[in-house]
Short mmCIF file of C-alpha atoms in Angstrom, two decimals:
data_model
loop_
_atom_site.label_atom_id
_atom_site.label_comp_id
_atom_site.label_asym_id
_atom_site.label_seq_id
_atom_site.Cartn_x
_atom_site.Cartn_y
_atom_site.Cartn_z
CA MET A 1 25.80 73.18 19.36
CA GLU A 2 29.41 73.37 18.71
CA SER A 3 30.37 71.50 15.45
CA ILE A 4 33.00 68.72 15.55
CA ILE A 5 35.71 68.83 12.94
CA ASN A 6 36.44 65.41 11.49
CA ILE A 7 40.03 64.52 10.74
CA ASN A 8 40.30 61.45 8.55
CA LEU A 9 43.63 61.81 6.73
CA ILE A 10 47.21 62.31 7.77
CA SER A 11 47.33 65.31 5.37
CA GLU A 12 44.44 66.92 7.31
CA VAL A 13 46.41 66.67 10.63
CA HIS A 14 49.22 68.47 8.78
CA LYS A 15 46.80 71.14 7.51
CA VAL A 16 45.39 71.80 10.93
CA LEU A 17 48.85 72.13 12.47
CA GLU A 18 50.12 74.10 9.47
CA LEU A 19 52.88 71.60 8.83
CA GLN A 20 54.45 70.74 5.44
CA SER A 21 52.77 68.00 3.40
CA PRO A 22 53.39 64.46 4.93
CA GLN A 23 56.07 62.27 3.48
CA HIS A 24 53.83 59.22 3.89
CA PRO A 25 50.06 59.17 3.25
CA LEU A 26 49.32 56.83 6.13
CA ILE A 27 51.77 57.76 8.92
CA SER A 28 53.42 60.82 10.22
CA ILE A 29 55.83 61.88 13.15
CA PHE A 30 56.21 65.48 14.05
CA SER A 31 57.66 67.42 16.99
CA THR A 32 58.39 70.97 18.24
CA SER A 33 61.27 71.28 15.70
CA ASP A 34 58.97 70.74 12.74
CA ASN A 35 57.14 73.92 13.53
CA PRO A 36 57.97 75.76 16.88
CA ASN A 37 55.15 78.27 16.54
CA VAL A 38 52.35 75.83 15.63
CA GLU A 39 49.06 76.40 17.44
CA VAL A 40 45.83 74.27 17.44
CA HIS A 41 42.76 76.42 17.01
CA ASN A 42 40.00 76.09 19.70
CA GLY A 43 37.31 73.46 18.92
CA LYS A 44 36.43 69.89 18.93
CA TYR A 45 38.23 67.42 16.65
CA ARG A 46 37.22 63.79 15.99
CA VAL A 47 40.42 62.13 14.97
CA ASN A 48 39.80 59.00 13.03
CA LEU A 49 43.44 57.98 13.32
CA TYR A 50 45.67 56.28 15.86
CA MET A 51 47.65 58.79 17.73
CA ILE A 52 50.47 58.56 20.37
CA SER A 53 51.90 61.68 21.94
CA LEU A 54 54.83 62.18 24.35
CA LYS A 55 54.49 65.39 26.34
CA THR A 56 56.91 66.86 28.80
CA MET A 57 55.56 67.73 32.23
CA LYS A 58 56.65 71.36 32.08
CA SER A 59 54.62 72.14 29.05
CA CYS A 60 51.63 70.02 29.71
CA GLU A 61 48.57 71.92 30.95
CA MET A 62 46.37 68.78 31.61
CA LEU A 63 46.00 67.21 34.99
CA TYR A 64 46.77 63.61 35.19
CA GLY A 65 46.35 62.96 38.92
CA ARG A 66 50.07 62.11 39.34
CA ASN A 67 51.38 60.77 42.57
CA SER A 68 54.81 61.16 44.15
CA TYR A 69 56.00 57.72 43.07
CA ASP A 70 55.11 58.36 39.33
CA TYR A 71 57.91 59.23 36.85
CA GLN A 72 58.08 62.97 36.22
CA GLU A 73 60.08 63.02 32.90
CA GLY A 74 57.30 62.63 30.43
CA THR A 75 53.71 61.47 29.80
CA LEU A 76 52.37 59.43 26.97
CA ILE A 77 48.78 59.65 25.86
CA TYR A 78 47.15 57.23 23.37
CA THR A 79 43.96 57.79 21.37
CA ALA A 80 42.15 55.40 19.03
CA PRO A 81 40.14 56.36 15.93
CA GLY A 82 36.82 58.17 16.58
CA GLN A 83 37.86 59.82 19.90
CA VAL A 84 37.02 63.49 20.24
CA ILE A 85 39.93 65.82 21.33
CA SER A 86 38.86 69.30 22.68
CA PHE A 87 40.77 72.50 22.73
CA GLU A 88 38.92 75.35 24.67
CA ALA A 89 39.41 78.98 24.98
CA GLY A 90 41.85 79.91 27.69
CA GLN A 91 43.93 76.71 27.31
CA GLU A 92 47.44 76.85 26.19
CA ASN A 93 47.06 75.24 22.67
CA SER A 94 50.55 75.48 21.43
CA VAL A 95 52.46 72.30 20.75
CA GLU A 96 54.90 71.72 23.68
CA LYS A 97 57.87 74.08 23.65
CA GLU A 98 60.33 71.54 25.06
CA GLU A 99 60.88 67.86 24.23
CA GLY A 100 58.08 65.90 22.79
CA TRP A 101 56.78 64.02 19.66
CA THR A 102 53.46 62.83 18.27
CA ILE A 103 52.93 59.90 15.88
CA VAL A 104 49.64 59.50 14.02
CA PHE A 105 48.83 56.65 11.67
CA HIS A 106 45.82 55.60 9.61
CA PRO A 107 44.17 52.18 10.30
CA ASP A 108 44.90 51.29 6.73
CA LEU A 109 48.61 51.25 7.49
CA ILE A 110 48.25 48.13 9.63
CA ARG A 111 45.30 46.59 7.74
CA HIS A 112 47.34 43.67 6.19
CA SER A 113 49.82 43.16 9.14
CA ASN A 114 49.80 41.17 12.30
CA LEU A 115 49.17 44.40 14.14
CA ALA A 116 45.69 44.59 12.71
CA HIS A 117 44.71 41.58 14.68
CA THR A 118 46.43 42.42 17.93
CA ILE A 119 45.93 46.12 18.36
CA SER A 120 42.67 45.68 20.10
CA LYS A 121 44.54 44.09 23.02
CA TYR A 122 46.25 47.39 23.73
CA LEU A 123 43.50 48.73 25.96
CA PHE A 124 45.41 51.90 26.85
CA PHE A 125 44.09 53.38 23.58
CA ASP A 126 40.73 53.70 25.46
CA TYR A 127 42.09 54.93 28.79
CA GLY A 128 41.18 58.40 29.97
CA THR A 129 43.66 61.19 29.73
CA HIS A 130 44.11 61.16 33.51
CA GLU A 131 45.31 57.55 33.10
CA ALA A 132 48.23 58.45 31.01
CA LEU A 133 51.62 56.64 31.03
CA HIS A 134 54.41 58.35 32.96
CA VAL A 135 57.73 57.29 31.64
CA SER A 136 61.36 57.57 32.93
CA GLU A 137 64.23 58.94 30.87
CA LYS A 138 65.40 55.34 30.20
CA GLU A 139 61.88 54.38 29.00
CA LYS A 140 61.82 57.57 26.83
CA ARG A 141 65.02 56.55 25.07
CA ILE A 142 63.69 53.16 24.25
CA LEU A 143 60.56 54.51 22.65
CA LEU A 144 62.53 57.23 20.92
CA GLU A 145 64.84 54.67 19.21
CA LEU A 146 61.71 52.98 17.72
CA ILE A 147 60.27 56.39 16.64
CA ASN A 148 63.54 57.34 14.82
CA ASN A 149 63.49 53.78 13.09
CA ILE A 150 60.06 54.70 11.80
CA LYS A 151 61.13 58.21 10.87
CA ARG A 152 64.01 56.73 8.77
CA GLU A 153 61.56 54.40 6.96
CA ILE A 154 59.24 57.38 6.18
CA SER A 155 62.01 59.84 5.01
CA ASP A 156 64.10 57.27 3.11
CA ASN A 157 63.08 55.94 -0.27
CA ILE A 158 59.86 53.97 0.37
CA ASP A 159 60.14 50.40 -1.09
CA LYS A 160 58.41 47.06 -0.72
CA HIS A 161 59.89 46.53 2.77
CA SER A 162 59.03 49.97 4.25
CA GLN A 163 55.48 49.28 5.42
CA GLU A 164 56.43 46.05 7.02
CA LEU A 165 59.36 47.59 8.90
CA ILE A 166 57.19 50.51 10.03
CA ASN A 167 54.56 48.11 11.36
CA ILE A 168 57.20 46.00 13.08
CA ASN A 169 58.52 49.13 15.01
CA LEU A 170 55.00 50.29 15.68
CA GLU A 171 54.15 46.98 17.26
CA SER A 172 57.40 47.04 19.30
CA LEU A 173 56.45 50.52 20.54
CA LEU A 174 53.11 49.27 21.71
CA LYS A 175 54.61 46.21 23.44
CA TYR A 176 57.04 48.36 25.27
CA SER A 177 54.19 50.69 26.21
CA ASN A 178 52.32 47.64 27.57
CA ARG A 179 55.39 46.79 29.71
CA PHE A 180 55.70 50.34 30.98
CA TYR A 181 51.98 50.40 31.85
CA ASP A 182 52.44 47.20 33.84
CA ARG A 183 55.31 48.87 35.66
CA GLN A 184 53.19 51.88 36.50
CA PHE A 185 50.50 49.55 37.85
CA TYR A 186 53.07 48.02 40.26
CA THR A 187 54.57 51.30 41.31
CA ARG A 188 51.15 52.55 42.18
CA THR A 189 50.39 49.49 44.35
CA ASN A 190 49.51 51.32 47.39
CA LEU A 191 47.01 53.57 45.54
CA ASN A 192 45.57 50.57 43.72
CA LYS A 193 44.78 48.82 46.93
CA GLY A 194 42.71 51.83 47.81
CA TYR A 195 40.89 51.45 44.54
CA LEU A 196 40.28 47.73 45.34
CA VAL A 197 38.49 48.67 48.52
CA ARG A 198 36.37 51.25 46.85
CA PHE A 199 35.52 48.68 44.01
CA GLU A 200 34.43 46.09 46.55
CA LYS A 201 32.28 48.76 48.40
CA PHE A 202 30.73 49.70 45.03
CA LEU A 203 29.80 46.15 44.30
CA LYS A 204 28.35 45.66 47.82
CA ASP A 205 26.34 48.86 47.54
CA TYR A 206 25.13 48.11 44.09
CA PHE A 207 23.91 44.58 44.93
CA ALA A 208 22.15 45.90 48.07
CA SER A 209 20.48 48.85 46.24
CA GLY A 210 17.84 47.01 44.31
CA LEU A 211 19.22 48.13 41.00
CA LEU A 212 19.91 44.49 39.80
CA ILE A 213 16.21 43.86 39.06
CA ASN A 214 15.80 46.65 36.58
CA GLN A 215 19.39 47.30 35.39
CA GLY A 216 21.00 43.87 35.74
CA LEU A 217 24.65 43.33 36.75
CA PRO A 218 26.71 46.55 36.65
CA THR A 219 28.79 46.98 33.52
CA VAL A 220 32.61 47.27 33.42
CA GLN A 221 32.12 50.88 32.49
CA GLN A 222 29.78 51.64 35.34
CA CYS A 223 32.29 50.16 37.80
CA GLY A 224 35.02 52.39 36.20
CA GLU A 225 32.97 55.56 36.38
CA ALA A 226 32.15 54.89 40.09
CA LEU A 227 35.94 54.99 40.68
CA ASN A 228 36.49 58.03 38.41
CA MET A 229 38.42 55.97 35.73
CA SER A 230 37.77 54.21 32.51
CA GLY A 231 36.44 50.69 32.62
CA TYR A 232 39.50 49.47 30.57
CA TYR A 233 41.91 50.94 33.07
CA LEU A 234 40.07 49.51 36.03
CA SER A 235 40.15 46.01 34.38
CA ASP A 236 43.96 46.20 33.78
CA LEU A 237 44.48 47.42 37.28
CA LEU A 238 42.45 44.61 38.73
CA LYS A 239 44.36 42.06 36.53
CA VAL A 240 47.69 43.23 37.96
CA GLU A 241 46.48 43.18 41.47
CA THR A 242 44.22 40.16 41.58
CA GLY A 243 44.80 38.26 38.33
CA LYS A 244 41.01 38.76 37.47
CA SER A 245 39.28 41.27 35.16
CA THR A 246 36.49 43.57 36.33
CA LYS A 247 33.94 41.35 34.60
CA GLU A 248 35.27 38.32 36.37
CA HIS A 249 35.01 40.05 39.78
CA ILE A 250 31.38 41.12 38.98
CA THR A 251 30.50 37.54 38.02
CA LEU A 252 32.15 35.96 41.04
CA TYR A 253 30.52 38.40 43.47
CA MET A 254 27.17 37.63 41.96
CA VAL A 255 27.78 33.88 42.30
CA GLU A 256 28.72 34.29 45.98
CA GLN A 257 25.54 36.29 46.57
CA ALA A 258 23.47 33.63 44.67
CA LYS A 259 24.92 30.84 46.88
CA THR A 260 23.63 32.73 49.94
CA LYS A 261 20.20 33.14 48.49
CA LEU A 262 20.19 29.50 47.32
CA LEU A 263 20.91 28.31 50.78
CA GLY A 264 19.31 31.02 52.91
CA SER A 265 15.87 31.31 51.26
CA ASN A 266 13.08 29.26 49.76
CA SER A 267 13.02 31.30 46.56
CA SER A 268 12.90 29.38 43.32
CA VAL A 269 15.87 29.37 41.00
CA SER A 270 13.75 31.47 38.58
CA GLU A 271 13.00 34.01 41.31
CA ILE A 272 16.72 34.25 42.27
CA ALA A 273 17.67 34.67 38.57
CA PHE A 274 15.14 37.55 38.31
CA ASP A 275 16.45 39.20 41.44
CA PHE A 276 19.81 39.37 39.80
CA GLY A 277 18.49 40.97 36.68
CA PHE A 278 18.42 37.86 34.47
CA GLU A 279 15.47 37.92 32.05
CA TYR A 280 16.03 34.13 31.34
CA PRO A 281 16.71 31.81 34.25
CA GLN A 282 18.65 29.36 32.06
CA HIS A 283 21.24 32.15 31.46
CA PHE A 284 21.63 32.44 35.16
CA SER A 285 21.94 28.78 35.61
CA LYS A 286 24.54 28.40 32.88
CA LEU A 287 26.61 31.21 34.39
CA PHE A 288 26.38 29.72 37.92
CA LYS A 289 27.36 26.26 36.70
CA SER A 290 30.38 27.59 34.77
CA LYS A 291 31.77 29.07 37.96
CA THR A 292 30.81 26.40 40.54
CA GLY A 293 30.59 23.24 38.51
CA TYR A 294 26.99 22.74 39.74
CA SER A 295 23.65 23.97 38.57
CA PRO A 296 21.78 26.17 41.14
CA THR A 297 19.43 23.22 41.86
CA GLU A 298 22.34 20.74 42.40
CA TYR A 299 24.18 23.34 44.62
CA ARG A 300 21.15 23.79 46.80
CA THR A 301 20.57 19.92 47.06
CA LEU A 302 24.21 19.13 47.83
CA ASN A 303 24.42 21.69 50.52
#
């Protein structure tokens, strides 16, 4: 089995890329100009750091499933601590030869800042690589300005204000990324409607398959995998298109199916709960009431 190389420190990133020692122990920004001949050796790396990379389309060898309405100027990839990045034989492992930058930062950098409490809401850190963000030239300039602000704070004399200003710019970068992802969801609206149809078909097939009794309700991740995307990406897509998350869609679909069973059969509430994969009927009843305002028994009696 191929071993995985763990990268826990900013200095270890610089060592792997054969860059000079970092100017700051918890954050670094580098680009082609830092070392135009740098290459990443084949292997698997578990990077226990946050990483954001802008790649130009010309130099990017990965496939992102772009459509004609996506921006072509650049692609942003976000990875959270603990994710494994693979470089395999035959791939072009050189850092991009044209425009591009990468920022890596240690979780300790934001530990005492507001960003520590909000970074979990930026779900794009858990998107798949084929769900990357495609940015326009204007959007790239906005992000580059924030990157340059951080660079200045790293390279200038570090003082008691440096870390706060770095974190403020980092948070702004993530907020703009969130805005640009929302824009991408909207520009892909025709494609997204196709995903909605496929998602609804998946729910229908899953509920009709008998899997509920043994496996329970489908998970967000299962739904995403059925559509060849991450569960996080599917949830964000559905929120933009429908205002509801994947989990909400699953629950509402179950409630509608439960209504049909309550009114169209003589099965007890406990039997219906079991059919939907609930080990404890009271959990089913509580969920049903939270969505309808009535317990299953009350709903059956009233109708």
